[in-house]
XYZ file of C-alpha atoms in Angstrom:
384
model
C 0.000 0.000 0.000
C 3.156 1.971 0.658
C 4.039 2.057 -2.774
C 0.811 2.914 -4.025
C 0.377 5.981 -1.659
C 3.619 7.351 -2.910
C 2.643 6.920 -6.798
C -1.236 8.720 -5.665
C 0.773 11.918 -3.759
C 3.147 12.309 -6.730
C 0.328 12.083 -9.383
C -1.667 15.203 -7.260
C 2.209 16.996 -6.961
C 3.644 16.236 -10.071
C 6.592 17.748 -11.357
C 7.917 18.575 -7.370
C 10.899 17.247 -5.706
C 10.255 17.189 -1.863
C 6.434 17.369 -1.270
C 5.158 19.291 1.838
C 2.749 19.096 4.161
C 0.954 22.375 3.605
C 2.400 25.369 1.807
C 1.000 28.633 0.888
C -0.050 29.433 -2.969
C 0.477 32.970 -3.979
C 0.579 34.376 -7.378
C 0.967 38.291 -8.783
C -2.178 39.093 -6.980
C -0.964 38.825 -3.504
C 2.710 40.649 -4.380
C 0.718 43.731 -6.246
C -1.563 43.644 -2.596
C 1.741 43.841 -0.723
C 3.246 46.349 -2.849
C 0.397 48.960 -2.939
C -0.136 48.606 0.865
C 4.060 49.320 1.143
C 3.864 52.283 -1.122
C 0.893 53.715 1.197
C 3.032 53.839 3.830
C 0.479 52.161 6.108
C 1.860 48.976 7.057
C 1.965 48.338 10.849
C -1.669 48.564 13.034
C -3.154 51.185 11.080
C -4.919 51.006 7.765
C -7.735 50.211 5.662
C -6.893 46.801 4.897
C -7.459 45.635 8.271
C -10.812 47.299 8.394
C -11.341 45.529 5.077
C -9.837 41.679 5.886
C -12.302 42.160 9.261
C -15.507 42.932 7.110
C -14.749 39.806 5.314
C -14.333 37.478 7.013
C -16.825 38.258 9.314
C -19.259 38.125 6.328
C -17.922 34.869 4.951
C -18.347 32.976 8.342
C -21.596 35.162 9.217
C -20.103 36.191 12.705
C -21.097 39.557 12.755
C -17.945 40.736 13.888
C -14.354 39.984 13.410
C -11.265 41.039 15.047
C -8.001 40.570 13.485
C -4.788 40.141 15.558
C -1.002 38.924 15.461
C -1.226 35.049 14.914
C -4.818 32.385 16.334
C -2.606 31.931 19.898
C -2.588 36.122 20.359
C -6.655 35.371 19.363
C -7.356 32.900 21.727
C -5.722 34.379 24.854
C -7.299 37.676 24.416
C -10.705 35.642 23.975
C -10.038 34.216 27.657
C -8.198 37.472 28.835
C -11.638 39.605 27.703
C -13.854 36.336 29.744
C -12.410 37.333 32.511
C -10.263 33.764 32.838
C -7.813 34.116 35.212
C -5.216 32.506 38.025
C -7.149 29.796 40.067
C -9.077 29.135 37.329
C -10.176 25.418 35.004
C -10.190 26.005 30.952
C -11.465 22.645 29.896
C -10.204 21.725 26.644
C -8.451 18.431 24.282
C -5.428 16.933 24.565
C -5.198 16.270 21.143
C -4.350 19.839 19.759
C -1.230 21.868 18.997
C 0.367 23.685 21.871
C -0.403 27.266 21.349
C -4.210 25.692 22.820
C -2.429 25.172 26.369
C -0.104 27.981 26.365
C -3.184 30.503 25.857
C -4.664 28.836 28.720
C -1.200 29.203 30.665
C -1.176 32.498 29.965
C -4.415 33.666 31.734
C -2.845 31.940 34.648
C -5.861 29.197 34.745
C -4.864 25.413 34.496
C -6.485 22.689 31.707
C -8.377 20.146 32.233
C -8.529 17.670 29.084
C -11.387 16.416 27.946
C -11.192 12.552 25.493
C -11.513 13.308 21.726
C -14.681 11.504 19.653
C -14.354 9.755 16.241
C -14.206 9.790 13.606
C -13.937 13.310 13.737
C -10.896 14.079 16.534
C -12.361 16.422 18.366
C -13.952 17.150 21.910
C -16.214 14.266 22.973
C -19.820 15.980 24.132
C -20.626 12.762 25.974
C -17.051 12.694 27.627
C -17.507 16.407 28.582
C -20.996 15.828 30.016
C -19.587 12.648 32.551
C -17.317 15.016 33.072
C -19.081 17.437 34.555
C -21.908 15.496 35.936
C -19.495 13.786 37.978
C -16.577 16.015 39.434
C -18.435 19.223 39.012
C -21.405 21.153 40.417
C -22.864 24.832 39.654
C -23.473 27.564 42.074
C -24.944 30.039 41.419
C -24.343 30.246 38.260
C -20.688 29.226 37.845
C -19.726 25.362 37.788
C -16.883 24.191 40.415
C -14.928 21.544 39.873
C -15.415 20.098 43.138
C -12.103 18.400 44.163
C -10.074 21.609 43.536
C -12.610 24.071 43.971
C -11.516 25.832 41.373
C -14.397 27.770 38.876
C -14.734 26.364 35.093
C -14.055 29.628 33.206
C -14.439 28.392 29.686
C -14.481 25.303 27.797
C -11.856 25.328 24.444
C -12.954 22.601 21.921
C -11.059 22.458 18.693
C -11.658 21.376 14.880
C -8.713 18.686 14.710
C -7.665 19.199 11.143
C -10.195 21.373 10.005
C -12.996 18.702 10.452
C -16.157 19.983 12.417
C -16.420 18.754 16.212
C -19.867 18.460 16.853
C -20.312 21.551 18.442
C -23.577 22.244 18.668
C -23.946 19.314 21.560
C -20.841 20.884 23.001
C -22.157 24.359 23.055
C -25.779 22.710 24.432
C -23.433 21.642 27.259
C -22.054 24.705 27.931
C -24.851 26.844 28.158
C -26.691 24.217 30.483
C -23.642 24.416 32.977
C -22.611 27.753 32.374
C -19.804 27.693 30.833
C -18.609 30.065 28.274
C -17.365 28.333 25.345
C -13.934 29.609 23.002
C -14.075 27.406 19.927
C -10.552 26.958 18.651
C -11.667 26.982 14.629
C -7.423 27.779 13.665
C -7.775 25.189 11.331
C -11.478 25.073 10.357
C -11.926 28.386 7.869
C -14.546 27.290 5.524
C -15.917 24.791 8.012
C -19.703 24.149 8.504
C -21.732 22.147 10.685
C -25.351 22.564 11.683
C -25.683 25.495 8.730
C -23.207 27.517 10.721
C -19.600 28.093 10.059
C -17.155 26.450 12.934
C -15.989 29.781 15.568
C -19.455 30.615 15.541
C -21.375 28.712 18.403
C -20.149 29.813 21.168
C -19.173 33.450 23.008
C -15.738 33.607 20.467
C -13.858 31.261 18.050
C -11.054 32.093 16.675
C -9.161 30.974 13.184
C -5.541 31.306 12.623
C -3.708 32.422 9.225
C -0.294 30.888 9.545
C 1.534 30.406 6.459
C 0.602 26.433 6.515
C -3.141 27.429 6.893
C -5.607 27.400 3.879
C -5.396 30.711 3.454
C -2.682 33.196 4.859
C -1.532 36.502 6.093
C 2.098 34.917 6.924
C 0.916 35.234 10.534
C -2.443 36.344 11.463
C -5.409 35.132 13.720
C -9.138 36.255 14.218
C -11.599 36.275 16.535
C -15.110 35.981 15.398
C -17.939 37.797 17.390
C -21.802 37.931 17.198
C -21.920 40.659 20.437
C -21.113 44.212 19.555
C -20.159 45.237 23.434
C -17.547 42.095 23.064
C -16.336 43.256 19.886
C -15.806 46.703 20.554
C -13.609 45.537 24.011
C -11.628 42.735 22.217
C -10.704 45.577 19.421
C -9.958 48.180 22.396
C -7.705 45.518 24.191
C -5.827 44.545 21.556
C -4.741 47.682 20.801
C -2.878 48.209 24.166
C -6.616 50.052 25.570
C -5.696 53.295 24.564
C -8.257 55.724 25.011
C -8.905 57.723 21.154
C -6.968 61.333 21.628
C -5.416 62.874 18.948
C -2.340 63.774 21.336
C -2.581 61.824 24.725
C -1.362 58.242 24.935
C -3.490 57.050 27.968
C -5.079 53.659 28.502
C -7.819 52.687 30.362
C -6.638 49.156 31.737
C -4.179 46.499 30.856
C -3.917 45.557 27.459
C -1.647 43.958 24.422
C -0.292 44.655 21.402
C -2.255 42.307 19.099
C -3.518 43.850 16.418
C -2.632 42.367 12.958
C -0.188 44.750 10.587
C -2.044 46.332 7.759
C 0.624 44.758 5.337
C -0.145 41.334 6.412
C -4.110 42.196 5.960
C -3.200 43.631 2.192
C -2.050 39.490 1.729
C -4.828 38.443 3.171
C -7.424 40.511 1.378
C -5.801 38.860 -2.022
C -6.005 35.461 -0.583
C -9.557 35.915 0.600
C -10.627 36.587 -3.288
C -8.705 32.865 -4.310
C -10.777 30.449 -0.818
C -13.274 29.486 -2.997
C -11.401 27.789 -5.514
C -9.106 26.834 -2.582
C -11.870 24.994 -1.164
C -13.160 23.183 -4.383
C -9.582 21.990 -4.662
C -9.346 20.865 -1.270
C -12.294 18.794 -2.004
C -10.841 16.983 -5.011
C -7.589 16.236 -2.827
C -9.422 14.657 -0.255
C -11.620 12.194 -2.911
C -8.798 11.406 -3.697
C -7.659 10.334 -0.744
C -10.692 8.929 0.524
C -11.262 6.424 -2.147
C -7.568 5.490 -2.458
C -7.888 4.379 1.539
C -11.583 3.154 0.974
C -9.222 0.382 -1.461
C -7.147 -0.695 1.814
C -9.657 -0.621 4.370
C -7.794 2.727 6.256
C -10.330 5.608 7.418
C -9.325 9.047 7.483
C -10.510 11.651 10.481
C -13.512 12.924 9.240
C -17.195 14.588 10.548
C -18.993 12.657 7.833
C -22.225 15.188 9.207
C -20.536 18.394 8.200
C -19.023 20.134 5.561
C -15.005 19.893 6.268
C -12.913 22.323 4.900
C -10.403 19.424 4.699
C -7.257 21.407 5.452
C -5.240 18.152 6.304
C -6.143 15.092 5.526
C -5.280 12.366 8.175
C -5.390 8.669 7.970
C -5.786 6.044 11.044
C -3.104 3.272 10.246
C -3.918 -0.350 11.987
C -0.715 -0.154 14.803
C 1.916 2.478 16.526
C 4.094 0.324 14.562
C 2.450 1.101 10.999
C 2.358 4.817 11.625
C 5.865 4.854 12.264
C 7.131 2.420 9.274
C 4.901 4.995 6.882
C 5.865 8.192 8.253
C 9.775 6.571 7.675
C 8.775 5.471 4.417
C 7.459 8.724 2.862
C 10.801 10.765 4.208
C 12.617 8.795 2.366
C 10.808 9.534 -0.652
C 10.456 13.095 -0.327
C 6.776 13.589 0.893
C 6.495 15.538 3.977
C 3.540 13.846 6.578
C 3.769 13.908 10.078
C 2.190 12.680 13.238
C -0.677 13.811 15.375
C 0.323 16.273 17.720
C 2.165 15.036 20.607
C -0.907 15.402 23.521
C -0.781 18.024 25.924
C -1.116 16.204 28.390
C 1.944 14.018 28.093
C 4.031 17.591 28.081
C 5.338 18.160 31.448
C 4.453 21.981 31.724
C 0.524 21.335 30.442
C -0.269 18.842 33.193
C -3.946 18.945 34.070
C -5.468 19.700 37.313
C -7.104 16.166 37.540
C -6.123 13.094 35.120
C -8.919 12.108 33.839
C -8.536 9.258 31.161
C -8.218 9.978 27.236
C -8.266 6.308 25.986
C -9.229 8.015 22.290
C -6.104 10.664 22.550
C -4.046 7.944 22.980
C -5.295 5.715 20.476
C -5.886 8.290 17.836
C -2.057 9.990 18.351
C -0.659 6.063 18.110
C -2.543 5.893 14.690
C -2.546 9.230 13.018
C -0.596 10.009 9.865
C -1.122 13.644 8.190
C -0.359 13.626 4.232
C 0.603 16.307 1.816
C -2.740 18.482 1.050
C -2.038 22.312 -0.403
C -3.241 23.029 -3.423
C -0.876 21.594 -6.272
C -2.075 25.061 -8.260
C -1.393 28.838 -8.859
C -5.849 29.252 -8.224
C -7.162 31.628 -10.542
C -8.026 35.452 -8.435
C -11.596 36.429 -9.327
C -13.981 38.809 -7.868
């Protein structure tokens, strides 16, 4: 099967030498963005791009609002900084994510508690989450305590492993019932739908990142979507260090950080916005692909099979530990980029959890997990 894998990922790359993971396709349209934003002089926090990039994106994924900043980890800790997360606090989240999903948390000063993943889709479990809290946790007035620690459950953090939908809506059910505000973690998951919404946009925030591997890119960039005006206004205000409007004074009205994107990088991702549809389609084609080559061997990939997945990486589940590793060896050797999982948090010795709870389908999953090559093999046409 080796051998045929390797043939399939050349014939989608052809002509290429080393085949990554997930690169970034640009063309004249993105350089001629860059270069008119440069020659306007407006290239650091200020400028009409951002205002722009905000507008769509919060159209595309229907948020209402949108609020661009640095990179998705710069998102996601202002999300929890603006909850009101703090020291002494629980962030329930999944194991099964990249780091930047802990260090946020760290950050705020609050521990994690991780939560087991659900397949096929790799994501937060709503039944684990519920025997969760039905058993270690109780609510007064109002706020849920974990009962052991005492500590208050300031936000639950799901994420879309891989760009596939969690199913959020029973998450976000959940939440509400116990009183939890819920973060979705959608870095991965632009041009992800589930239920009829787009994934960021079920809970209080979500946030999406636009890293250069990402479907779409500002060469570092994150949002935070927003349906509440109040929030949106605050998150805006706090990300730009809280300074008070004055055409003179610098003077601040709390705390705040430094996170707003660069108008430069919004002028690349304007241009890139114009090319996600036909992003998109192609990611579709490259995961048929995929799907019916492993449908052959009897491999599944991750997949929400209820939702529409923007399928930024597609991921197959080999049969052993000892199969991931002998394919992951296999396509170095050739040239093809894949990787595994990422390593759990909560095997990393500064992202311990407050309480071990057991993540059977982490473990399993991570043992299993192979990520293959899936940008788009194409310059995509820009169209309006």
């Amino acid at each position: 099967m080796f051998e045929q894998l390797k043939d399939l990922i050349r014939s989608m790359y052809p002509g290429e030498n080393t085949i990554p993971l997930h690169r970034p396709s640009f063309s004249q349209e993105e350089a001629s963005a860059v270069a008119a934003c440069i020659n306007s002089t407006f290239v650091s926090s200020v400028g009409p791009e951002i205002g722009e990039f905000e507008k769509l994106i919060a159209k595309f994924c229907d948020s209402g609002y949108a609020i661009a900043t640095v990179n998705g980890t710069a998102a996601l800790h202002l999300s929890l900084h603006v909850l009101g997360v703090h020291s002494g606090d629980i962030v329930l989240t999944q194991s099964l994510s990249f780091a930047a999903t802990g260090h946020a948390i760290l950050q705020t000063g609050a521990k994690p508690v991780y939560i087991d993943i659900a397949l096929p889709e790799g994501s937060m479990c709503p039944e684990a989450l519920l025997h969760f809290l039905e058993e270690e946790c109780k609510q007064q007035e109002n706020i849920c305590i974990h009962k052991a620690s005492k500590r208050r459950i300031a936000a639950c953090v799901p994420m879309h492993s891989f760009g596939e939908p969690a199913k959020i809506a029973a998450i976000a059910e959940i939440c509400r019932n116990w009183s939890i505000p819920l973060v979705e973690d959608a870095a991965e998951a632009l041009g992800s739908f589930t239920e009829g919404k787009h994934c960021g946009t079920f809970g209080t925030f979500g946030i999406l990142s636009f890293n250069g591997n990402k479907i779409m890119t500002t060469g570092a960039g994150g949002m935070i979507l927003c349906k509440n005006e109040t929030l949106a206004k605050r998150l805006k205000h706090v990300s730009t260090t809280a300074k008070i409007p004055d055409p003179f004074e610098f003077r601040h009205s709390e705390a705040g950080f430094n996170y707003r994107l660069p108008n430069l990088n919004a002028s690349l991702g304007i241009a890139q916005y114009k090319k996600l549809p036909a992003f998109l389609n192609k990611k579709k084609t490259i995961h048929r692909e995929y799907r019916v080559f492993f449908q052959r061997f009897c491999y599944k990939l991750v997949n929400n099979p209820e939702a529409q997945s923007n399928h930024w990486l597609n991921t197959v589940i080999m049969n052993s530990a000892e199969e991931k590793e002998e394919l992951l060896q296999f396509l170095k050797v050739h040239d093809i980029q894949a990787r595994p999982a990422w390593y759990p948090l909560h095997r990393q010795q500064h992202l311990q959890s407050v309480t071990d709870l057991p993540l059977p389908q982490t473990d399993w999953l991570y043992s299993r997990a192979v990520s293959l090559p899936s940008s788009v093999p194409f310059e995509a046409p820009c169209y309006d």
